[in-house]
Structures are given as C-alpha cells and as structure tokens.
Short mmCIF file of C-alpha atoms in Angstrom, two decimals:
data_model
loop_
_atom_site.label_atom_id
_atom_site.label_comp_id
_atom_site.label_asym_id
_atom_site.label_seq_id
_atom_site.Cartn_x
_atom_site.Cartn_y
_atom_site.Cartn_z
CA MET A 28 124.12 253.63 70.16
CA PRO A 29 123.91 251.18 73.04
CA ASN A 30 120.52 249.81 73.92
CA ASN A 31 120.27 250.45 77.61
CA LYS A 32 116.69 249.33 77.99
CA THR A 33 116.32 246.66 80.62
CA ASN A 34 113.92 243.78 80.97
CA GLU A 35 113.29 244.58 84.60
CA ALA A 36 109.87 245.84 85.60
CA ARG A 37 109.41 247.53 88.95
CA ILE A 38 106.76 249.67 90.56
CA VAL A 39 107.77 253.30 90.25
CA PRO A 40 106.17 255.61 92.83
CA THR A 41 104.56 258.69 91.29
CA ARG A 42 103.35 261.89 92.89
CA PHE A 43 99.81 260.86 91.93
CA THR A 44 99.89 257.53 93.76
CA GLN A 45 101.56 259.08 96.80
CA ILE A 46 99.12 261.98 97.21
CA ALA A 47 96.00 260.04 96.26
CA ARG A 48 96.52 257.63 99.17
CA GLN A 49 96.98 260.36 101.77
CA LYS A 50 94.26 261.89 103.93
CA PRO A 51 92.06 263.88 103.72
CA THR A 52 90.25 261.83 101.14
CA ILE A 53 86.97 262.36 99.35
CA SER A 54 84.55 259.44 99.61
CA ARG A 55 83.11 257.86 96.52
CA ASP A 56 79.57 258.99 97.37
CA ALA A 57 80.65 262.58 98.00
CA ALA A 58 82.70 262.61 94.80
CA ILE A 59 79.80 261.31 92.71
CA GLU A 60 77.41 263.87 94.14
CA ALA A 61 79.85 266.71 93.56
CA GLY A 62 80.69 265.44 90.06
CA GLN A 63 77.08 265.13 89.01
CA THR A 64 76.31 268.60 90.29
CA ALA A 65 79.26 269.96 88.32
CA VAL A 66 78.07 268.27 85.11
CA THR A 67 74.50 269.47 85.60
CA GLU A 68 75.74 273.04 85.90
CA LEU A 69 77.18 272.75 82.39
CA GLU A 70 73.94 271.57 80.77
CA PRO A 71 72.76 275.08 79.74
CA GLU A 72 75.74 275.20 77.39
CA TYR A 73 74.81 271.95 75.62
CA LEU A 74 72.73 273.37 72.76
CA GLU A 75 75.32 276.03 71.94
CA TRP A 76 78.12 273.46 71.98
CA VAL A 77 76.27 271.07 69.69
CA ASP A 78 75.29 273.88 67.35
CA GLY A 79 78.93 274.95 67.01
CA LEU A 80 80.12 271.39 66.42
CA LEU A 81 77.39 270.81 63.81
CA ARG A 82 78.57 273.86 61.89
CA GLU A 83 82.12 272.55 61.88
CA LEU A 84 80.85 269.12 60.89
CA TRP A 85 78.87 270.58 58.02
CA SER A 86 82.03 272.18 56.65
CA ALA A 87 84.11 269.00 57.11
CA VAL A 88 81.52 266.81 55.36
CA ASP A 89 81.31 269.29 52.49
CA LYS A 90 85.09 269.26 52.06
CA ALA A 91 85.31 265.50 52.46
CA GLY A 92 82.82 265.08 49.60
CA GLN A 93 85.01 267.17 47.29
CA ASP A 94 88.31 265.59 48.26
CA VAL A 95 89.13 262.31 46.53
CA THR A 96 92.49 261.78 48.28
CA PHE A 97 92.91 258.92 50.69
CA PRO A 98 93.23 258.96 53.62
CA ASN A 99 90.88 261.90 53.53
CA PRO A 100 91.81 264.46 56.23
CA HIS A 101 88.33 265.98 56.16
CA GLY A 102 86.84 262.54 56.78
CA GLU A 103 89.10 262.22 59.83
CA GLU A 104 87.97 265.65 60.99
CA ALA A 105 84.32 264.67 60.52
CA TYR A 106 84.96 261.52 62.57
CA GLY A 107 86.39 263.55 65.44
CA LEU A 108 83.53 266.04 65.37
CA SER A 109 80.79 263.41 65.26
CA ASN A 110 82.57 261.70 68.15
CA GLN A 111 82.41 264.91 70.16
CA ILE A 112 78.71 265.31 69.41
CA ARG A 113 78.10 261.68 70.39
CA ASN A 114 79.83 262.18 73.72
CA LEU A 115 77.95 265.41 74.47
CA GLY A 116 74.62 263.76 73.70
CA ALA A 117 75.50 260.85 76.00
CA THR A 118 76.69 263.14 78.80
CA PHE A 119 73.45 265.12 78.87
CA ASP A 120 71.10 262.23 78.03
CA TYR A 121 70.12 263.25 74.51
CA GLU A 122 69.59 259.69 73.34
CA ALA A 123 68.75 260.37 69.70
CA VAL A 124 71.79 262.59 69.23
CA THR A 125 74.01 259.95 70.81
CA ILE A 126 72.70 257.13 68.63
CA VAL A 127 72.76 259.03 65.32
CA ALA A 128 76.21 260.49 65.99
CA ASP A 129 77.51 257.03 66.90
CA SER A 130 76.16 255.72 63.61
CA PHE A 131 77.93 258.57 61.84
CA CYS A 132 81.20 257.60 63.56
CA GLU A 133 80.72 253.98 62.55
CA LEU A 134 80.04 254.98 58.93
CA ILE A 135 83.21 257.08 58.70
CA HIS A 136 85.23 254.36 60.44
CA ARG A 137 84.08 251.77 57.92
CA LEU A 138 84.62 254.11 54.97
CA ASN A 139 88.17 254.83 56.14
CA GLU A 140 88.95 251.17 56.63
CA ALA A 141 87.53 250.34 53.20
CA GLY A 142 89.37 253.25 51.56
CA ARG A 143 86.09 254.63 50.28
CA ASN A 144 84.25 257.93 50.15
CA ASP A 145 80.45 258.14 50.18
CA SER A 146 79.26 261.71 50.29
CA HIS A 147 75.59 260.68 50.01
CA ALA A 148 75.74 258.50 53.13
CA MET A 149 77.66 261.16 55.03
CA GLN A 150 75.30 263.94 54.01
CA THR A 151 72.29 261.81 55.00
CA HIS A 152 73.80 261.22 58.43
CA LEU A 153 74.52 264.91 58.81
CA ASN A 154 70.93 265.80 57.94
CA ALA A 155 69.66 263.23 60.45
CA LEU A 156 71.95 264.63 63.12
CA ARG A 157 70.72 268.16 62.52
CA LEU A 158 67.14 266.92 62.76
CA VAL A 159 67.55 265.04 66.05
CA SER A 160 69.60 267.85 67.62
CA THR A 161 66.63 270.20 67.77
CA PRO A 162 64.82 270.61 71.09
CA ALA A 163 61.59 269.90 69.20
CA PHE A 164 62.79 266.41 68.25
CA LYS A 165 63.77 265.64 71.83
CA ARG A 166 60.31 266.74 72.92
CA ASP A 167 58.14 265.16 70.22
CA GLY A 168 60.17 263.10 67.80
CA GLU A 169 61.98 260.36 69.68
CA GLY A 170 59.25 257.88 68.67
CA GLU A 171 60.48 258.27 65.09
CA LEU A 172 64.03 257.32 66.02
CA GLY A 173 63.60 253.62 65.20
CA ALA A 174 62.62 254.27 61.60
CA LEU A 175 65.35 256.83 61.17
CA MET A 176 67.99 254.49 62.55
CA GLY A 177 66.79 251.68 60.27
CA ALA A 178 67.49 253.87 57.26
CA LEU A 179 70.90 254.95 58.58
CA ARG A 180 71.81 251.36 59.45
CA GLN A 181 71.35 250.36 55.81
CA LEU A 182 73.80 253.03 54.73
CA VAL A 183 76.37 251.86 57.28
CA ASP A 184 75.91 248.17 56.55
CA HIS A 185 76.70 248.79 52.92
CA TYR A 186 80.34 248.64 54.05
CA PRO A 187 81.97 245.73 55.88
CA GLU A 188 82.61 245.90 59.59
CA PRO A 189 86.40 246.04 59.99
CA ASP A 190 86.44 245.03 63.65
CA GLY A 191 84.07 244.80 66.57
CA ASN A 192 82.40 247.93 67.86
CA ILE A 193 82.40 247.55 71.61
CA GLY A 194 81.33 251.04 72.62
CA MET B 15 88.58 245.55 89.51
CA LYS B 16 87.22 243.75 92.54
CA GLY B 17 86.13 245.12 95.90
CA PRO B 18 84.90 248.60 96.74
CA ALA B 19 86.87 251.60 95.50
CA LYS B 20 89.11 252.98 98.23
CA ASP B 21 88.70 256.66 99.09
CA ILE B 22 91.25 258.92 97.45
CA ASN B 23 92.69 262.38 97.88
CA LEU B 24 93.05 264.47 94.72
CA LYS B 25 93.83 267.81 96.37
CA ASN B 26 96.63 269.57 94.50
CA ILE B 27 96.86 266.81 91.93
CA SER B 28 97.78 268.43 88.64
CA VAL B 29 95.90 267.01 85.66
CA LEU B 30 96.45 267.58 81.97
CA VAL B 31 93.45 266.89 79.75
CA ALA B 32 94.55 266.45 76.14
CA ASP B 33 91.44 266.69 73.97
CA SER B 34 90.68 268.59 70.77
CA GLY B 35 87.24 269.55 72.02
CA GLU B 36 86.56 272.41 74.39
CA PRO B 37 83.26 270.95 75.68
CA ALA B 38 84.90 267.61 76.48
CA PHE B 39 87.61 269.42 78.41
CA ARG B 40 85.09 271.53 80.32
CA ILE B 41 83.14 268.44 81.39
CA THR B 42 86.26 266.55 82.48
CA GLN B 43 87.64 269.61 84.24
CA SER B 44 84.39 270.18 86.13
CA ILE B 45 84.27 266.62 87.40
CA LEU B 46 87.93 266.57 88.40
CA LYS B 47 87.76 269.92 90.15
CA SER B 48 84.70 268.78 92.07
CA PHE B 49 86.87 265.88 93.29
CA GLY B 50 89.52 268.38 94.46
CA ALA B 51 92.05 268.13 91.63
CA ASP B 52 93.78 271.41 90.81
CA PRO B 53 95.01 272.66 88.43
CA VAL B 54 93.24 270.94 85.53
CA VAL B 55 94.88 272.17 82.36
CA HIS B 56 93.82 271.82 78.72
CA ALA B 57 95.89 270.92 75.66
CA GLN B 58 94.06 270.90 72.32
CA THR B 59 96.88 269.35 70.31
CA VAL B 60 99.50 266.66 70.80
CA GLU B 61 102.21 269.31 70.45
CA GLN B 62 100.74 271.47 73.23
CA ALA B 63 100.36 268.44 75.45
CA SER B 64 103.95 267.30 74.86
CA LYS B 65 105.29 270.71 75.82
CA LEU B 66 103.26 270.83 79.02
CA ILE B 67 104.27 267.29 79.99
CA GLN B 68 107.97 268.04 79.45
CA ARG B 69 107.78 270.64 82.22
CA GLY B 70 107.39 267.81 84.71
CA THR B 71 104.47 269.30 86.62
CA VAL B 72 101.72 266.99 85.38
CA ASP B 73 100.65 264.26 87.84
CA LEU B 74 97.98 262.63 85.70
CA LEU B 75 97.30 262.68 81.97
CA ILE B 76 93.84 262.10 80.51
CA VAL B 77 94.12 261.95 76.73
CA ASN B 78 91.49 261.46 74.06
CA TYR B 79 92.33 258.82 71.45
CA ASN B 80 91.13 261.16 68.68
CA ILE B 81 93.17 264.23 69.55
CA ASP B 82 94.74 265.56 66.32
CA GLY B 83 93.05 262.86 64.26
CA LYS B 84 94.11 259.69 66.04
CA GLY B 85 97.11 261.13 67.85
CA GLY B 86 96.31 259.99 71.38
CA ALA B 87 98.33 256.80 71.12
CA ASP B 88 101.31 258.65 69.64
CA LEU B 89 101.26 261.06 72.56
CA VAL B 90 101.20 258.23 75.11
CA ARG B 91 104.03 256.41 73.32
CA SER B 92 106.16 259.55 73.21
CA VAL B 93 105.68 260.14 76.94
CA ARG B 94 106.58 256.55 77.81
CA GLU B 95 109.55 256.14 75.51
CA ASN B 96 111.38 259.38 76.24
CA ARG B 97 113.88 258.46 78.94
CA ARG B 98 114.62 262.13 79.60
CA ASN B 99 110.99 262.91 80.24
CA PRO B 100 110.49 263.46 83.98
CA ALA B 101 106.85 262.45 83.62
CA ARG B 102 107.29 259.17 81.75
CA HIS B 103 105.87 257.10 84.63
CA ILE B 104 102.73 259.18 85.30
CA PRO B 105 99.35 257.45 85.16
CA ILE B 106 97.68 257.90 81.78
CA LEU B 107 94.01 257.31 81.07
CA MET B 108 92.92 257.12 77.44
CA THR B 109 89.36 258.19 76.63
CA LEU B 110 87.42 256.79 73.69
CA GLY B 111 84.03 257.80 72.32
CA HIS B 112 83.03 255.56 69.43
CA THR B 113 85.00 252.51 70.45
CA THR B 114 86.58 249.79 68.36
CA ILE B 115 88.65 246.83 69.52
CA GLY B 116 91.52 248.11 67.39
CA ALA B 117 91.57 251.43 69.27
CA VAL B 118 91.55 249.69 72.65
CA THR B 119 94.47 247.46 71.65
CA ILE B 120 96.45 250.37 70.25
CA SER B 121 95.84 252.39 73.43
CA ARG B 122 97.00 249.56 75.63
CA ASP B 123 100.07 248.85 73.53
CA ALA B 124 101.00 252.54 73.54
CA GLY B 125 101.31 252.41 77.34
CA ALA B 126 98.03 253.77 78.71
CA ASN B 127 97.16 252.58 82.22
CA MET B 128 93.47 252.36 81.43
CA VAL B 129 90.96 253.02 78.69
CA LEU B 130 87.74 254.83 79.57
CA THR B 131 84.76 254.96 77.27
CA LEU B 132 82.96 258.26 76.99
CA PRO B 133 80.83 259.78 78.30
CA LEU B 134 82.73 260.10 81.54
CA SER B 135 80.60 259.48 84.58
CA PRO B 136 81.77 260.80 87.95
CA GLY B 137 81.51 257.32 89.48
CA GLY B 138 83.35 255.64 86.62
CA LEU B 139 86.16 258.17 86.71
CA TYR B 140 86.46 258.01 90.50
CA ASP B 141 86.66 254.21 90.44
CA ARG B 142 89.42 254.26 87.85
CA LEU B 143 91.45 256.89 89.67
CA SER B 144 91.09 254.95 92.90
CA TRP B 145 92.19 251.78 91.14
CA VAL B 146 95.24 253.44 89.59
CA ALA B 147 96.19 254.97 92.97
CA ASN B 148 95.82 251.78 94.95
CA HIS B 149 97.01 249.19 92.46
CA PRO B 150 100.20 250.57 90.92
CA ARG B 151 101.61 248.27 88.26
CA PRO B 152 105.24 247.48 87.55
CA PHE B 153 106.64 249.72 84.84
CA VAL B 154 107.96 247.74 81.90
CA ASP B 155 110.83 249.14 79.85
CA GLN B 156 111.47 246.76 77.00
CA GLU B 157 112.48 247.01 73.38
CA LYS B 158 108.94 246.50 72.08
CA TYR B 159 106.93 248.03 74.89
CA VAL B 160 107.29 250.74 77.51
CA GLY B 161 104.55 251.31 80.07
CA PRO B 162 102.59 249.69 82.88
CA CYS B 163 102.71 245.90 82.80
CA ARG B 164 99.90 244.68 80.58
CA ARG B 165 99.58 241.33 82.32
CA PHE B 166 97.71 242.90 85.21
CA LYS B 167 93.98 242.72 84.76
CA ASP B 168 91.16 245.19 84.99
CA VAL B 169 88.27 242.78 84.78
CA GLY B 170 85.26 244.73 85.83
CA ALA B 171 83.91 247.20 88.28
CA PRO B 172 83.22 246.08 91.81
CA GLY B 173 79.71 244.78 92.45
CA GLY B 174 77.10 247.51 92.25
CA MET B 175 79.48 250.09 90.90
CA GLU B 176 79.07 251.99 87.70
CA ARG B 177 80.10 250.19 84.54
CA ARG B 178 79.96 253.01 82.01
CA SER B 179 83.71 252.91 81.67
CA LEU B 180 85.17 250.22 79.51
CA GLU B 181 86.74 247.30 81.25
CA ILE B 182 89.59 245.54 79.58
CA GLU B 183 90.91 242.14 80.30
CA ILE B 184 94.56 241.90 79.52
CA ASP B 185 95.94 238.44 79.24
CA ASP B 186 98.22 237.69 76.35
CA ASP B 187 101.71 236.62 75.36
CA GLU B 188 103.27 240.06 75.72
CA GLY B 189 101.72 240.38 79.14
CA GLU B 190 103.12 236.96 80.06
CA ASP B 191 106.69 238.13 79.34
CA GLU B 192 106.11 241.35 81.25
CA ALA B 193 104.71 239.51 84.24
CA GLU B 194 107.84 237.36 84.37
CA SER B 195 110.01 240.49 84.31
CA ALA B 196 107.90 242.03 87.03
CA THR B 197 108.20 238.95 89.21
CA ALA B 198 111.95 238.87 88.70
CA ALA B 199 112.24 242.49 89.77
CA GLU B 200 110.17 242.20 92.93
#
C-alpha cells in the first residue's frame, strides 16, 4: 500500500476558525459573566452528583481490592471517578473535596505505575473523601484538613512518584 | 499566548464534548452555551464520539483524557489519522483533571491543539477558544505524527488573564522538523 502521507504542513481552514472570527462576537467580559452565571446555576446539583459518584467509587474500590489482575480495570475506574469528584469539588470551590480526591488520584496513579494494589490505602482515601464531602465538614471541619492530608500523604508517598504532577 | 484575547463568535458552532461523566458534560455545556455555541452534544464513550465525528457536523471537539479509562488520546489519534474523516482538521482541546507530565505529552503527541486542566473556568476556556480561532497552526501529516504543528508555542496567558488552564511550551526536535515543513509549505 503506497504511503501517500506528505511532509508538507499547511494551515487548513476549518468551519470553527471561519465562524469564530466573524461578527457578531461576544466579548471576553460578557462571556465570563455569562459563563459564571451558568456554572452557578448548576451548583444545587453538586451534592447529588458527588453522592452518586461516591457510590460508584465505593463499588469500584471494593472490586479493585478483590481483583489481583494487573492492570486492574477497577483501579482504572476508581481513578476516573475520583478525577470526576476532584473536578466537581474544584468547580464549586469545595477545597477539601478537591484536595482529598486529588490525593486519591495520585495514589491510584502511583499504584498503577508500580504495578501494585493497596486496598488499605484506597479504602482510607475513600473514607476520607466521604468525610470531607459532607456539608458539615465544609462548615466546621476544614481546619482538620491539614492533619487529614498529612496522613493521606504518607500513604501516597509509600510509592515512588513516576513523573511530575503538574496539576 | 501573548496579548489580549480577541473577541470571538461561537453562534452555531457545533461542539462535541467527549467525557464519561455527566456532571462534567453539563458544566462544559452550560459554559459553551452561555458563549453562544449550539448544539453542544455529549458522547460518553470513545465509540459514541467516533460515530458522531464521522458524520462531519462537529466543529470543535473537547475530549477528556480519561474517557473510557485513558481513551482520550486514542480518540484524538483516530480523528487525526483517518484520511477519510471529514473532521480530521477540527480543533481539539484535551481536558485533564489530575495532571501528569506523561498525560500532557501523550495528549500533544496524539494531535490535540491544546490541553486544558480542569476545572474549566469560563475565562480560561474563552481564552483558549480565542487563541485557537485566531492563531491557526499548520496541519502536519507525517509518518510519525498527524495534527497541528507542535513547534508553535502556547507559553502563557496574556497579562492579567486567568491561568487556571494549563499552559504548555512546545519546543522539541519533532516540533523542529514540523516547523521546517510548515515553513516550506507557506
């Protein structure tokens, strides 16, 4: 089969670039205001979303602990779910949820890279995530976050850092 | 990215958001619709996304790196490398939550125009869309790489602008070769 790929690089117009440069445009300030309003309108759904994701995460962590195969598909699933929780927490300014979920992601990332399974560390992260996800923790408990993160950090640092975390 | 973001028009721009998570889609959709984009369609799997893209009606793809495990890069690669795909040149933004250097490199080498770290902020997303619209890059079609030329740099948001989105500096040997091809083609 002939290789008809070329070495030439040229700018290819796309419908996106053509339309986006036409008037009427939306200014940056107007777009930010409209975007922030749109995000704020979704905030009432936050707790329900996180609750649903935590239930799925609970199931994935449970299965990951029982599955000794590698790569562990349930570990991958848990990584994706904790990522989603992390992003939701960050979107709606739930700092503790964001930080604990990010630690959970980092733990699973390191375990995957090391070819290891550590159900104790995963379960501990899950319990911490359930704790910080409650409205009561956001109201009264964020002062305890430092101590909690110190304990989680030890679990994560038990495994080598495969590459830089730049998030 | 230097200088203020130029105003853009997203009316009737069709966006496909490929993300396993419903909440992530809803947030992205809300922001994009508030900018004027319409329709904003959801694909929860790589397979769904591929089918929708093949129809040729998608103007912009926003794909999460962790769709179907870590399938985001595979989706981007398949869009770029399929010569019969009418949408192979569309702008593609890759979103990343927990971010590692490896994931950024893989996203870039798969052919994504830009990598955005989550959470998406309206300002960060607007700036990136404006940049993609106003700074189109030569499209490279080589044996080892298909996608926007990687030599071109995205080295930081303009002064005073939001920096929640990841900024990547691209300056390496592969990019060097691509830049030469781009120059030759101009």
